[in-house]
The first five atom37 places (N, CA, C, CB, O) and aatype in JSON, in Angstrom:
{
  "aatype": [12, 6, 11, 13, 16, 1, 19, 2, 7, 19, 19, 0, 14, 10, 3, 5, 0, 2, 19, 3, 16, 3, 0, 9, 9, 14, 11, 5, 13, 10, 11, 15, 9, 11, 1, 16, 7, 13, 7, 14, 2, 10, 13, 3, 7, 17, 1, 18, 10, 3, 9, 7, 6, 14, 7, 5, 3, 2, 16, 5, 1, 14, 10, 2, 14, 3, 13, 19, 10],
  "atom_mask": [
    [1, 1, 1, 1, 1],
    [1, 1, 1, 1, 1],
    [1, 1, 1, 1, 1],
    [1, 1, 1, 1, 1],
    [1, 1, 1, 1, 1],
    [1, 1, 1, 1, 1],
    [1, 1, 1, 1, 1],
    [1, 1, 1, 1, 1],
    [1, 1, 1, 0, 1],
    [1, 1, 1, 1, 1],
    [1, 1, 1, 1, 1],
    [1, 1, 1, 1, 1],
    [1, 1, 1, 1, 1],
    [1, 1, 1, 1, 1],
    [1, 1, 1, 1, 1],
    [1, 1, 1, 1, 1],
    [1, 1, 1, 1, 1],
    [1, 1, 1, 1, 1],
    [1, 1, 1, 1, 1],
    [1, 1, 1, 1, 1],
    [1, 1, 1, 1, 1],
    [1, 1, 1, 1, 1],
    [1, 1, 1, 1, 1],
    [1, 1, 1, 1, 1],
    [1, 1, 1, 1, 1],
    [1, 1, 1, 1, 1],
    [1, 1, 1, 1, 1],
    [1, 1, 1, 1, 1],
    [1, 1, 1, 1, 1],
    [1, 1, 1, 1, 1],
    [1, 1, 1, 1, 1],
    [1, 1, 1, 1, 1],
    [1, 1, 1, 1, 1],
    [1, 1, 1, 1, 1],
    [1, 1, 1, 1, 1],
    [1, 1, 1, 1, 1],
    [1, 1, 1, 0, 1],
    [1, 1, 1, 1, 1],
    [1, 1, 1, 0, 1],
    [1, 1, 1, 1, 1],
    [1, 1, 1, 1, 1],
    [1, 1, 1, 1, 1],
    [1, 1, 1, 1, 1],
    [1, 1, 1, 1, 1],
    [1, 1, 1, 0, 1],
    [1, 1, 1, 1, 1],
    [1, 1, 1, 1, 1],
    [1, 1, 1, 1, 1],
    [1, 1, 1, 1, 1],
    [1, 1, 1, 1, 1],
    [1, 1, 1, 1, 1],
    [1, 1, 1, 0, 1],
    [1, 1, 1, 1, 1],
    [1, 1, 1, 1, 1],
    [1, 1, 1, 0, 1],
    [1, 1, 1, 1, 1],
    [1, 1, 1, 1, 1],
    [1, 1, 1, 1, 1],
    [1, 1, 1, 1, 1],
    [1, 1, 1, 1, 1],
    [1, 1, 1, 1, 1],
    [1, 1, 1, 1, 1],
    [1, 1, 1, 1, 1],
    [1, 1, 1, 1, 1],
    [1, 1, 1, 1, 1],
    [1, 1, 1, 1, 1],
    [1, 1, 1, 1, 1],
    [1, 1, 1, 1, 1],
    [1, 1, 1, 1, 1]
  ],
  "atom_positions": [
    [[-17.66, 19.17, -37.81], [-17.0, 19.75, -38.97], [-17.22, 18.8, -40.15], [-15.48, 19.98, -38.7], [-17.08, 17.59, -40.04]],
    [[-17.57, 19.4, -41.28], [-17.81, 18.62, -42.48], [-16.48, 18.28, -43.16], [-18.72, 19.39, -43.44], [-15.59, 19.13, -43.26]],
    [[-16.35, 17.04, -43.63], [-15.15, 16.59, -44.32], [-15.02, 17.32, -45.67], [-15.18, 15.05, -44.53], [-16.0, 17.47, -46.39]],
    [[-13.81, 17.77, -45.99], [-13.6, 18.41, -47.28], [-12.88, 17.46, -48.23], [-12.8, 19.72, -47.11], [-12.14, 16.58, -47.79]],
    [[-13.1, 17.64, -49.52], [-12.51, 16.75, -50.52], [-11.68, 17.49, -51.55], [-13.6, 15.98, -51.23], [-11.07, 16.87, -52.42]],
    [[-11.64, 18.81, -51.47], [-10.91, 19.59, -52.46], [-10.08, 20.67, -51.77], [-11.88, 20.23, -53.48], [-10.57, 21.37, -50.88]],
    [[-8.83, 20.79, -52.19], [-7.94, 21.81, -51.65], [-7.48, 22.69, -52.8], [-6.73, 21.17, -50.9], [-6.95, 22.18, -53.79]],
    [[-7.68, 23.98, -52.68], [-7.18, 24.94, -53.68], [-6.07, 25.75, -53.05], [-8.33, 25.88, -54.21], [-6.27, 26.38, -52.01]],
    [[-4.9, 25.72, -53.66], [-3.79, 26.5, -53.11], [-2.51, 25.71, -53.1], [0.0, 0.0, 0.0], [-2.4, 24.63, -53.69]],
    [[-1.53, 26.27, -52.43], [-0.2, 25.68, -52.37], [-0.13, 24.56, -51.33], [0.83, 26.76, -52.05], [0.71, 23.66, -51.44]],
    [[-0.99, 24.6, -50.35], [-0.96, 23.65, -49.25], [-1.71, 22.38, -49.63], [-1.58, 24.27, -47.99], [-2.72, 22.43, -50.33]],
    [[-1.21, 21.24, -49.18], [-1.87, 19.96, -49.4], [-1.93, 19.2, -48.07], [-1.13, 19.11, -50.48], [-1.06, 19.39, -47.22]],
    [[-2.93, 18.37, -47.9], [-3.03, 17.62, -46.65], [-1.9, 16.59, -46.52], [-4.39, 16.93, -46.56], [-1.43, 16.04, -47.52]],
    [[-1.49, 16.33, -45.3], [-0.49, 15.32, -45.0], [-1.22, 14.14, -44.4], [0.63, 15.87, -44.03], [-1.76, 14.24, -43.3]],
    [[-1.24, 13.03, -45.09], [-1.99, 11.85, -44.66], [-1.22, 11.07, -43.6], [-2.31, 10.94, -45.87], [-0.79, 9.94, -43.83]],
    [[-1.05, 11.7, -42.45], [-0.3, 11.12, -41.34], [-0.89, 11.68, -40.05], [1.25, 11.43, -41.44], [-1.07, 12.89, -39.92]],
    [[-1.2, 10.82, -39.11], [-1.77, 11.27, -37.84], [-0.67, 11.62, -36.85], [-2.7, 10.19, -37.25], [0.37, 10.96, -36.81]],
    [[-0.9, 12.65, -36.05], [0.0, 13.01, -34.95], [1.46, 13.19, -35.39], [-0.07, 11.97, -33.87], [2.34, 12.49, -34.89]],
    [[1.7, 14.09, -36.29], [3.06, 14.35, -36.78], [3.85, 15.11, -35.71], [3.03, 15.15, -38.11], [3.47, 16.21, -35.32]],
    [[4.93, 14.52, -35.27], [5.81, 15.13, -34.27], [6.58, 16.28, -34.93], [6.8, 14.07, -33.68], [6.95, 16.19, -36.09]],
    [[6.8, 17.37, -34.19], [7.53, 18.5, -34.76], [8.95, 18.12, -35.16], [7.56, 19.65, -33.76], [9.51, 18.73, -36.07]],
    [[9.55, 17.13, -34.51], [10.88, 16.67, -34.91], [10.85, 15.95, -36.26], [11.47, 15.73, -33.85], [11.88, 15.85, -36.92]],
    [[9.69, 15.46, -36.67], [9.56, 14.86, -38.0], [9.51, 15.95, -39.07], [8.3, 13.97, -38.08], [10.01, 15.76, -40.18]],
    [[8.92, 17.08, -38.74], [8.81, 18.19, -39.71], [10.19, 18.81, -39.94], [7.81, 19.26, -39.21], [10.63, 18.93, -41.08]],
    [[10.85, 19.2, -38.88], [12.21, 19.76, -38.98], [13.02, 19.21, -37.8], [12.2, 21.36, -38.99], [12.83, 19.66, -36.67]],
    [[13.89, 18.25, -38.05], [14.67, 17.65, -36.96], [15.52, 18.68, -36.21], [15.58, 16.57, -37.52], [15.97, 19.67, -36.77]],
    [[15.71, 18.41, -34.92], [16.37, 19.36, -34.01], [17.77, 19.76, -34.44], [16.43, 18.78, -32.64], [18.2, 20.88, -34.16]],
    [[18.51, 18.88, -35.12], [19.88, 19.23, -35.5], [19.92, 20.36, -36.54], [20.6, 18.0, -36.05], [20.98, 20.95, -36.77]],
    [[18.78, 20.66, -37.16], [18.72, 21.73, -38.16], [18.14, 23.03, -37.61], [17.91, 21.27, -39.35], [17.94, 23.97, -38.37]],
    [[17.86, 23.09, -36.33], [17.25, 24.28, -35.73], [18.27, 25.17, -35.02], [16.18, 23.86, -34.75], [17.93, 25.82, -34.03]],
    [[19.48, 25.21, -35.49], [20.52, 25.99, -34.82], [20.73, 27.35, -35.49], [21.83, 25.22, -34.8], [21.8, 27.95, -35.35]],
    [[19.74, 27.83, -36.2], [19.82, 29.12, -36.88], [18.94, 30.12, -36.15], [19.4, 28.99, -38.36], [17.9, 29.76, -35.59]],
    [[19.34, 31.37, -36.16], [18.5, 32.41, -35.57], [17.61, 33.05, -36.63], [19.37, 33.49, -34.89], [16.73, 33.86, -36.31]],
    [[17.83, 32.68, -37.9], [16.98, 33.18, -38.99], [15.75, 32.29, -39.12], [17.77, 33.22, -40.33], [15.74, 31.15, -38.65]],
    [[14.72, 32.8, -39.75], [13.5, 32.04, -39.97], [13.41, 31.53, -41.41], [12.28, 32.9, -39.64], [12.33, 31.19, -41.88]],
    [[14.52, 31.49, -42.1], [14.54, 31.04, -43.49], [15.56, 29.93, -43.67], [14.85, 32.22, -44.43], [16.41, 29.7, -42.8]],
    [[15.47, 29.24, -44.79], [16.47, 28.23, -45.13], [16.2, 26.85, -44.58], [0.0, 0.0, 0.0], [17.09, 25.99, -44.65]],
    [[15.02, 26.59, -44.04], [14.72, 25.28, -43.47], [14.22, 24.28, -44.51], [13.7, 25.42, -42.37], [14.24, 23.08, -44.27]],
    [[13.77, 24.76, -45.66], [13.17, 23.91, -46.68], [13.93, 22.65, -47.05], [0.0, 0.0, 0.0], [13.32, 21.57, -47.07]],
    [[15.22, 22.73, -47.33], [15.95, 21.51, -47.72], [15.99, 20.43, -46.64], [17.36, 21.87, -48.1], [16.28, 19.27, -46.94]],
    [[15.7, 20.79, -45.41], [15.76, 19.81, -44.32], [14.41, 19.39, -43.78], [16.57, 20.37, -43.21], [14.34, 18.61, -42.82]],
    [[13.32, 19.88, -44.38], [12.0, 19.48, -43.94], [11.78, 17.99, -44.17], [10.92, 20.3, -44.66], [12.13, 17.47, -45.23]],
    [[11.21, 17.32, -43.21], [10.93, 15.89, -43.26], [12.18, 15.07, -43.56], [9.87, 15.6, -44.31], [12.11, 14.05, -44.25]],
    [[13.31, 15.51, -43.03], [14.59, 14.85, -43.29], [14.57, 13.37, -42.93], [15.7, 15.55, -42.52], [15.09, 12.55, -43.69]],
    [[13.98, 13.02, -41.8], [13.94, 11.62, -41.37], [13.07, 10.74, -42.24], [0.0, 0.0, 0.0], [13.28, 9.53, -42.29]],
    [[12.11, 11.32, -42.94], [11.26, 10.56, -43.84], [11.82, 10.56, -45.26], [9.84, 11.13, -43.84], [11.65, 9.59, -45.99]],
    [[12.48, 11.64, -45.63], [12.94, 11.86, -47.0], [14.19, 11.05, -47.37], [13.23, 13.32, -47.21], [14.33, 10.6, -48.51]],
    [[15.08, 10.85, -46.39], [16.35, 10.19, -46.66], [16.5, 8.91, -45.83], [17.52, 11.13, -46.37], [15.86, 8.76, -44.79]],
    [[17.33, 8.0, -46.3], [17.55, 6.73, -45.61], [18.64, 6.82, -44.54], [17.92, 5.67, -46.61], [18.81, 5.88, -43.76]],
    [[19.39, 7.92, -44.49], [20.42, 8.08, -43.47], [20.07, 9.28, -42.58], [21.82, 8.27, -44.11], [19.07, 9.96, -42.82]],
    [[20.87, 9.53, -41.58], [20.64, 10.66, -40.67], [21.47, 11.85, -41.16], [21.03, 10.28, -39.19], [22.68, 11.76, -41.32]],
    [[20.79, 12.97, -41.4], [21.47, 14.15, -41.92], [22.09, 15.0, -40.84], [0.0, 0.0, 0.0], [21.71, 14.94, -39.67]],
    [[23.06, 15.8, -41.24], [23.74, 16.74, -40.36], [23.75, 18.11, -41.03], [25.18, 16.26, -40.04], [23.76, 18.2, -42.25]],
    [[23.75, 19.18, -40.24], [23.81, 20.52, -40.83], [25.04, 20.68, -41.73], [23.83, 21.58, -39.72], [26.14, 20.26, -41.38]],
    [[24.84, 21.3, -42.87], [25.92, 21.54, -43.81], [26.19, 20.38, -44.76], [0.0, 0.0, 0.0], [27.02, 20.51, -45.66]],
    [[25.52, 19.28, -44.57], [25.72, 18.11, -45.42], [25.08, 18.34, -46.79], [25.14, 16.85, -44.76], [24.02, 18.96, -46.88]],
    [[25.71, 17.83, -47.84], [25.18, 17.95, -49.2], [24.07, 16.92, -49.38], [26.31, 17.75, -50.25], [24.34, 15.72, -49.48]],
    [[22.82, 17.4, -49.43], [21.68, 16.49, -49.55], [21.63, 15.75, -50.87], [20.41, 17.25, -49.36], [20.98, 14.7, -50.96]],
    [[22.3, 16.26, -51.89], [22.28, 15.57, -53.19], [23.08, 14.27, -53.16], [22.81, 16.48, -54.28], [22.93, 13.44, -54.05]],
    [[23.93, 14.1, -52.15], [24.75, 12.89, -52.04], [24.14, 11.85, -51.1], [26.14, 13.26, -51.56], [24.71, 10.78, -50.9]],
    [[23.0, 12.16, -50.52], [22.37, 11.27, -49.55], [21.39, 10.32, -50.23], [21.65, 12.07, -48.46], [20.75, 10.7, -51.21]],
    [[21.26, 9.09, -49.74], [20.31, 8.14, -50.34], [18.87, 8.51, -50.03], [20.6, 6.72, -49.85], [18.49, 8.64, -48.87]],
    [[18.07, 8.66, -51.08], [16.66, 9.03, -50.93], [15.82, 7.82, -50.53], [16.12, 9.64, -52.24], [16.11, 6.69, -50.91]],
    [[14.77, 8.08, -49.76], [13.8, 7.05, -49.43], [12.82, 6.96, -50.6], [13.06, 7.37, -48.07], [12.08, 7.92, -50.84]],
    [[12.79, 5.84, -51.33], [11.92, 5.76, -52.51], [10.43, 5.74, -52.17], [12.26, 4.52, -53.29], [9.6, 5.98, -53.04]],
    [[10.08, 5.48, -50.92], [8.67, 5.44, -50.51], [8.13, 6.79, -50.07], [8.5, 4.46, -49.38], [6.94, 6.92, -49.81]],
    [[8.99, 7.82, -50.0], [8.55, 9.14, -49.55], [8.13, 10.0, -50.73], [9.66, 9.83, -48.75], [8.87, 10.15, -51.7]],
    [[6.93, 10.56, -50.63], [6.42, 11.48, -51.65], [5.83, 12.68, -50.92], [5.35, 10.79, -52.58], [5.01, 12.51, -50.02]],
    [[6.24, 13.87, -51.3], [5.69, 15.08, -50.7], [5.1, 15.95, -51.78], [6.76, 15.86, -49.92], [4.58, 17.03, -51.49]]
  ]
}
């Protein structure tokens, strides 16, 4: 496969090898039967310096300054 250098669209590459599914959406946020509403909790373990819980106000949590998405 030839290496690509340009991405057109909404999707961007994630420069991380072997991303665990728990890193994408931690298990404590998977207690919904709907397939919507997961966005605010995506990459929770990388995005914030503390451990999040369902229903928690993310605006009050300390952000990880090294995380960029």
